[in-house]
mmCIF file of C-alpha atoms in Angstrom:
data_model
loop_
_atom_site.group_PDB
_atom_site.id
_atom_site.type_symbol
_atom_site.label_atom_id
_atom_site.label_comp_id
_atom_site.label_asym_id
_atom_site.label_seq_id
_atom_site.Cartn_x
_atom_site.Cartn_y
_atom_site.Cartn_z
ATOM 1 C CA UNK A 281 -23.620 8.321 10.799
ATOM 2 C CA UNK A 282 -22.549 5.222 8.859
ATOM 3 C CA UNK A 283 -20.434 2.976 11.064
ATOM 4 C CA UNK A 284 -17.594 1.148 9.317
ATOM 5 C CA UNK A 285 -16.336 -1.089 12.134
ATOM 6 C CA UNK A 286 -15.914 -4.830 11.789
ATOM 7 C CA UNK A 287 -15.195 -7.204 14.652
ATOM 8 C CA UNK A 288 -11.999 -8.797 13.392
ATOM 9 C CA UNK A 289 -9.396 -8.843 10.648
ATOM 10 C CA UNK A 290 -11.069 -11.984 9.332
ATOM 11 C CA UNK A 291 -14.342 -10.116 8.876
ATOM 12 C CA UNK A 292 -12.480 -7.155 7.366
ATOM 13 C CA UNK A 293 -11.067 -9.386 4.615
ATOM 14 C CA UNK A 294 -14.380 -10.930 3.651
ATOM 15 C CA UNK A 295 -14.527 -11.301 -0.120
ATOM 16 C CA UNK A 296 -10.785 -11.688 -0.648
ATOM 17 C CA UNK A 297 -10.108 -14.302 -3.352
ATOM 18 C CA UNK A 298 -7.304 -15.683 -5.485
ATOM 19 C CA UNK A 299 -6.034 -13.599 -8.423
ATOM 20 C CA UNK A 300 -7.151 -10.258 -6.984
ATOM 21 C CA UNK A 301 -5.263 -6.964 -7.099
ATOM 22 C CA UNK A 302 -4.405 -5.343 -3.781
ATOM 23 C CA UNK A 303 -2.953 -1.994 -2.742
ATOM 24 C CA UNK A 304 -0.925 -2.127 0.466
ATOM 25 C CA UNK A 305 0.182 1.034 2.241
ATOM 26 C CA UNK A 306 3.484 1.623 3.934
ATOM 27 C CA UNK A 307 7.057 2.545 3.123
ATOM 28 C CA UNK A 308 9.616 -0.148 3.824
ATOM 29 C CA UNK A 309 8.386 -1.464 7.172
ATOM 30 C CA UNK A 310 6.815 1.815 8.270
ATOM 31 C CA UNK A 311 3.040 2.028 8.330
ATOM 32 C CA UNK A 312 2.368 -1.364 6.795
ATOM 33 C CA UNK A 313 -0.979 -3.139 7.442
ATOM 34 C CA UNK A 314 0.582 -5.913 9.514
ATOM 35 C CA UNK A 315 -2.650 -7.590 10.595
ATOM 36 C CA UNK A 316 -4.142 -7.651 7.098
ATOM 37 C CA UNK A 317 -0.941 -9.136 5.659
ATOM 38 C CA UNK A 318 -0.881 -11.817 8.353
ATOM 39 C CA UNK A 319 -4.490 -12.722 7.516
ATOM 40 C CA UNK A 320 -3.664 -12.947 3.796
ATOM 41 C CA UNK A 321 -0.829 -15.338 4.645
ATOM 42 C CA UNK A 322 -3.163 -17.385 6.829
ATOM 43 C CA UNK A 323 -5.788 -17.617 4.090
ATOM 44 C CA UNK A 324 -3.148 -18.689 1.563
ATOM 45 C CA UNK A 325 -4.761 -16.735 -1.285
ATOM 46 C CA UNK A 326 -2.743 -17.130 -4.498
ATOM 47 C CA UNK A 327 -2.036 -15.361 -7.765
ATOM 48 C CA UNK A 328 -2.063 -11.909 -6.210
ATOM 49 C CA UNK A 329 -1.052 -8.650 -7.832
ATOM 50 C CA UNK A 330 0.265 -6.354 -5.110
ATOM 51 C CA UNK A 331 0.704 -2.602 -5.544
ATOM 52 C CA UNK A 332 3.063 -1.354 -2.862
ATOM 53 C CA UNK A 333 6.096 0.907 -2.669
ATOM 54 C CA UNK A 334 8.243 -2.159 -1.967
ATOM 55 C CA UNK A 335 7.860 -5.642 -0.535
ATOM 56 C CA UNK A 336 9.178 -5.357 2.995
ATOM 57 C CA UNK A 337 11.936 -7.747 4.045
ATOM 58 C CA UNK A 338 12.331 -11.495 3.733
ATOM 59 C CA UNK A 339 10.528 -12.446 6.954
ATOM 60 C CA UNK A 340 8.195 -9.514 7.488
ATOM 61 C CA UNK A 341 5.581 -7.494 5.630
ATOM 62 C CA UNK A 342 4.894 -8.550 2.057
ATOM 63 C CA UNK A 343 7.990 -10.722 2.279
ATOM 64 C CA UNK A 344 5.805 -13.255 4.103
ATOM 65 C CA UNK A 345 3.527 -13.521 1.044
ATOM 66 C CA UNK A 346 6.530 -13.820 -1.264
ATOM 67 C CA UNK A 347 7.944 -16.664 0.820
ATOM 68 C CA UNK A 348 4.777 -18.682 0.253
ATOM 69 C CA UNK A 349 4.658 -17.770 -3.464
ATOM 70 C CA UNK A 350 1.273 -16.090 -3.042
ATOM 71 C CA UNK A 351 2.202 -13.069 -5.170
ATOM 72 C CA UNK A 352 2.375 -13.443 -8.941
ATOM 73 C CA UNK A 353 3.076 -9.760 -9.703
ATOM 74 C CA UNK A 354 4.580 -6.869 -7.738
ATOM 75 C CA UNK A 355 3.955 -3.286 -8.827
ATOM 76 C CA UNK A 356 6.570 -1.299 -6.923
ATOM 77 C CA UNK A 357 9.102 1.501 -7.098
ATOM 78 C CA UNK A 358 12.078 -0.552 -5.868
ATOM 79 C CA UNK A 359 13.155 -3.967 -4.630
ATOM 80 C CA UNK A 360 14.286 -2.626 -1.261
ATOM 81 C CA UNK A 361 15.882 -4.911 1.347
ATOM 82 C CA UNK A 362 14.060 -8.075 0.285
ATOM 83 C CA UNK A 363 16.469 -10.732 -1.008
ATOM 84 C CA UNK A 364 13.629 -13.113 -1.882
ATOM 85 C CA UNK A 365 11.936 -10.388 -3.926
ATOM 86 C CA UNK A 366 15.182 -9.876 -5.838
ATOM 87 C CA UNK A 367 15.711 -13.608 -6.321
ATOM 88 C CA UNK A 368 12.191 -14.238 -7.659
ATOM 89 C CA UNK A 369 12.430 -11.228 -9.968
ATOM 90 C CA UNK A 370 15.795 -12.226 -11.463
ATOM 91 C CA UNK A 371 14.752 -15.874 -11.847
ATOM 92 C CA UNK A 372 11.539 -14.947 -13.655
ATOM 93 C CA UNK A 373 9.320 -16.506 -10.987
ATOM 94 C CA UNK A 374 7.763 -13.135 -10.187
ATOM 95 C CA UNK A 375 6.368 -10.587 -12.622
ATOM 96 C CA UNK A 376 7.631 -7.154 -11.538
ATOM 97 C CA UNK A 377 6.588 -3.736 -12.790
ATOM 98 C CA UNK A 378 8.985 -1.085 -11.494
ATOM 99 C CA UNK A 379 7.520 2.418 -11.505
ATOM 100 C CA UNK A 380 9.038 5.793 -10.540
ATOM 101 C CA UNK A 381 8.011 6.422 -6.942
ATOM 102 C CA UNK A 382 6.166 9.666 -7.647
ATOM 103 C CA UNK A 383 4.282 8.069 -10.526
ATOM 104 C CA UNK A 384 3.279 5.173 -8.272
ATOM 105 C CA UNK A 385 1.842 7.619 -5.746
ATOM 106 C CA UNK A 386 0.015 9.674 -8.375
ATOM 107 C CA UNK A 387 -1.525 6.621 -10.049
ATOM 108 C CA UNK A 388 -2.943 5.732 -6.617
ATOM 109 C CA UNK A 389 -4.144 9.293 -6.125
ATOM 110 C CA UNK A 390 -5.757 9.337 -9.586
ATOM 111 C CA UNK A 391 -7.736 6.199 -8.694
ATOM 112 C CA UNK A 392 -8.732 7.784 -5.391
ATOM 113 C CA UNK A 393 -9.975 10.946 -7.133
ATOM 114 C CA UNK A 394 -11.757 9.091 -9.934
ATOM 115 C CA UNK A 395 -9.400 10.228 -12.703
ATOM 116 C CA UNK A 396 -8.751 7.589 -15.381
ATOM 117 C CA UNK A 397 -5.164 8.670 -16.045
ATOM 118 C CA UNK A 398 -2.490 11.309 -15.531
ATOM 119 C CA UNK A 399 0.297 12.852 -17.588
ATOM 120 C CA UNK A 400 3.731 12.856 -15.957
ATOM 121 C CA UNK A 401 7.202 13.873 -17.197
ATOM 122 C CA UNK A 402 8.814 11.026 -15.217
ATOM 123 C CA UNK A 403 10.193 8.325 -17.476
ATOM 124 C CA UNK A 404 9.882 10.113 -20.794
ATOM 125 C CA UNK A 405 12.606 8.940 -23.170
ATOM 126 C CA UNK A 406 13.275 5.778 -21.129
ATOM 127 C CA UNK A 407 11.973 2.205 -21.040
ATOM 128 C CA UNK A 408 9.190 3.409 -18.741
ATOM 129 C CA UNK A 409 7.554 5.239 -21.663
ATOM 130 C CA UNK A 410 7.804 2.435 -24.231
ATOM 131 C CA UNK A 411 4.415 1.705 -25.826
ATOM 132 C CA UNK A 412 2.680 4.540 -23.961
ATOM 133 C CA UNK A 413 1.034 7.675 -25.247
ATOM 134 C CA UNK A 414 3.142 10.819 -24.947
ATOM 135 C CA UNK A 415 2.120 14.432 -25.321
ATOM 136 C CA UNK A 416 3.721 17.849 -25.255
ATOM 137 C CA UNK A 417 2.560 20.541 -22.823
ATOM 138 C CA UNK A 418 4.219 23.978 -22.914
ATOM 139 C CA UNK A 419 7.262 22.599 -24.676
ATOM 140 C CA UNK A 420 7.766 19.644 -22.296
ATOM 141 C CA UNK A 421 7.001 15.993 -23.026
ATOM 142 C CA UNK A 422 4.801 13.906 -20.749
ATOM 143 C CA UNK A 423 3.837 10.233 -20.513
ATOM 144 C CA UNK A 424 0.256 9.033 -20.062
ATOM 145 C CA UNK A 425 -0.088 6.730 -17.055
ATOM 146 C CA UNK A 426 -3.373 5.034 -16.177
ATOM 147 C CA UNK A 427 -4.886 5.024 -12.709
ATOM 148 C CA UNK A 428 -4.596 1.745 -10.857
ATOM 149 C CA UNK A 429 -7.544 -0.623 -10.633
ATOM 150 C CA UNK A 430 -7.544 -2.626 -7.413
ATOM 151 C CA UNK A 431 -10.033 -4.855 -5.642
ATOM 152 C CA UNK A 432 -8.889 -3.999 -2.102
ATOM 153 C CA UNK A 433 -6.724 -1.320 -0.506
ATOM 154 C CA UNK A 434 -5.235 -2.213 2.876
ATOM 155 C CA UNK A 435 -4.025 0.786 4.869
ATOM 156 C CA UNK A 436 -2.739 1.281 8.403
ATOM 157 C CA UNK A 437 -3.354 4.344 10.560
ATOM 158 C CA UNK A 438 -2.434 5.438 14.073
ATOM 159 C CA UNK A 439 -5.950 6.375 15.135
ATOM 160 C CA UNK A 440 -9.362 5.998 13.549
ATOM 161 C CA UNK A 441 -12.959 6.356 14.603
ATOM 162 C CA UNK A 442 -15.895 4.057 13.987
ATOM 163 C CA UNK A 443 -16.967 6.164 10.986
ATOM 164 C CA UNK A 444 -13.647 5.483 9.243
ATOM 165 C CA UNK A 445 -11.914 8.844 9.769
ATOM 166 C CA UNK A 446 -8.141 8.299 9.951
ATOM 167 C CA UNK A 447 -5.067 9.961 11.435
ATOM 168 C CA UNK A 448 -1.608 8.781 10.392
ATOM 169 C CA UNK A 449 1.516 9.232 12.481
ATOM 170 C CA UNK A 450 5.015 10.094 11.302
ATOM 171 C CA UNK A 451 6.417 8.189 8.346
ATOM 172 C CA UNK A 452 3.258 6.063 8.132
ATOM 173 C CA UNK A 453 1.775 9.073 6.344
ATOM 174 C CA UNK A 454 3.305 7.869 3.086
ATOM 175 C CA UNK A 455 1.354 5.738 0.624
ATOM 176 C CA UNK A 456 -1.492 5.057 3.070
ATOM 177 C CA UNK A 457 -3.414 8.327 2.461
ATOM 178 C CA UNK A 458 -3.321 8.095 -1.339
ATOM 179 C CA UNK A 459 -4.356 4.420 -1.329
ATOM 180 C CA UNK A 460 -7.377 4.970 0.924
ATOM 181 C CA UNK A 461 -10.394 5.093 -1.367
ATOM 182 C CA UNK A 462 -8.355 4.086 -4.421
ATOM 183 C CA UNK A 463 -9.786 0.546 -4.624
ATOM 184 C CA UNK A 464 -13.244 -0.981 -4.714
ATOM 185 C CA UNK A 465 -12.985 -1.691 -0.983
ATOM 186 C CA UNK A 466 -10.663 0.052 1.479
ATOM 187 C CA UNK A 467 -9.851 -1.736 4.714
ATOM 188 C CA UNK A 468 -8.202 0.352 7.429
ATOM 189 C CA UNK A 469 -6.519 -1.145 10.449
ATOM 190 C CA UNK A 470 -5.669 1.186 13.329
ATOM 191 C CA UNK A 471 -3.686 1.071 16.534
ATOM 192 C CA UNK A 472 -6.482 2.825 18.410
ATOM 193 C CA UNK A 473 -10.172 2.823 17.495
ATOM 194 C CA UNK A 474 -12.240 5.596 19.100
ATOM 195 C CA UNK A 475 -15.869 6.789 19.040
ATOM 196 C CA UNK A 476 -17.091 9.449 16.624
ATOM 197 C CA UNK A 477 -16.213 12.870 17.981
ATOM 198 C CA UNK A 478 -13.066 11.754 19.784
ATOM 199 C CA UNK A 479 -10.785 12.912 16.958
ATOM 200 C CA UNK A 480 -9.995 16.567 16.362
ATOM 201 C CA UNK A 481 -11.559 17.294 12.932
ATOM 202 C CA UNK A 482 -8.594 19.536 12.086
ATOM 203 C CA UNK A 483 -6.185 16.625 12.539
ATOM 204 C CA UNK A 484 -7.977 14.064 10.343
ATOM 205 C CA UNK A 485 -5.937 13.121 7.275
ATOM 206 C CA UNK A 486 -8.475 10.872 5.510
ATOM 207 C CA UNK A 487 -12.264 11.246 5.940
ATOM 208 C CA UNK A 488 -14.390 8.175 6.476
ATOM 209 C CA UNK A 489 -15.997 8.463 3.035
ATOM 210 C CA UNK A 490 -12.866 6.780 1.642
ATOM 211 C CA UNK A 491 -13.059 3.785 4.009
ATOM 212 C CA UNK A 492 -15.477 0.849 3.881
ATOM 213 C CA UNK A 493 -14.178 -1.255 6.781
ATOM 214 C CA UNK A 494 -12.132 -0.424 9.879
ATOM 215 C CA UNK A 495 -10.835 -2.490 12.787
ATOM 216 C CA UNK A 496 -8.350 -2.210 15.620
ATOM 217 C CA UNK A 497 -5.283 -4.360 15.063
ATOM 218 C CA UNK A 498 -4.315 -6.873 17.734
ATOM 219 C CA UNK A 499 -0.553 -6.415 17.713
ATOM 220 C CA UNK A 500 2.033 -4.295 15.918
ATOM 221 C CA UNK A 501 5.659 -5.333 15.816
ATOM 222 C CA UNK A 502 6.904 -2.101 14.162
ATOM 223 C CA UNK A 503 10.285 -3.398 13.087
ATOM 224 C CA UNK A 504 13.176 -1.140 12.108
ATOM 225 C CA UNK A 505 14.390 -1.943 8.607
ATOM 226 C CA UNK A 506 17.871 -0.467 8.959
ATOM 227 C CA UNK A 507 19.072 0.116 12.512
ATOM 228 C CA UNK A 508 21.864 2.698 12.727
ATOM 229 C CA UNK A 509 23.494 3.507 16.059
ATOM 230 C CA UNK A 510 26.556 5.374 17.242
ATOM 231 C CA UNK A 511 29.462 3.627 18.886
ATOM 232 C CA UNK A 512 29.589 4.096 22.603
ATOM 233 C CA UNK A 513 31.940 6.941 23.509
#
């Protein structure tokens, strides 16, 4: 059994440098790799290209990297609730590539599976398809989209074992599974790290073959992006 554990988030991010391309799992503030992001902020790496569904909020998640101008390009499906993301995009300070959400997921999955590209109907006839190869299949037009190429993928799971097998919980099972194994190095942080054999094999979402490094995160804030409550009756 190949053990994938590292002793700390600092050790997990060994090899991270300026101008790299990162995948970061999560959806809004759900299932984001909080400890890895905090370490990236601490290291002050610059010129990053970040592939993520969105960029969190102003003072949490990828918003922390945006505040320090560490990200040069965001590859996302929407701006979300991040005012600083919107400001940098509109001012031209930040290069932004907006991608249909399903296409974003499938370009991650293509990289994970080793496929160089996919054909998708999303975006045909719009700005998304400009300059890209298109092809007809069974009377319907599709756009060629290339698989992502990333140096690191940072994902967050509920539980994991020392061999890198992962279980995601609830909404955190979003972009995390398709990003695991989709980069040169996948770093998984988990809320609970257990020995091999402690996880039910039938419940494992991502096998350890897709993970190179795993560690147990110190703290998780788990913020709520939009809190909605009823008035007291």
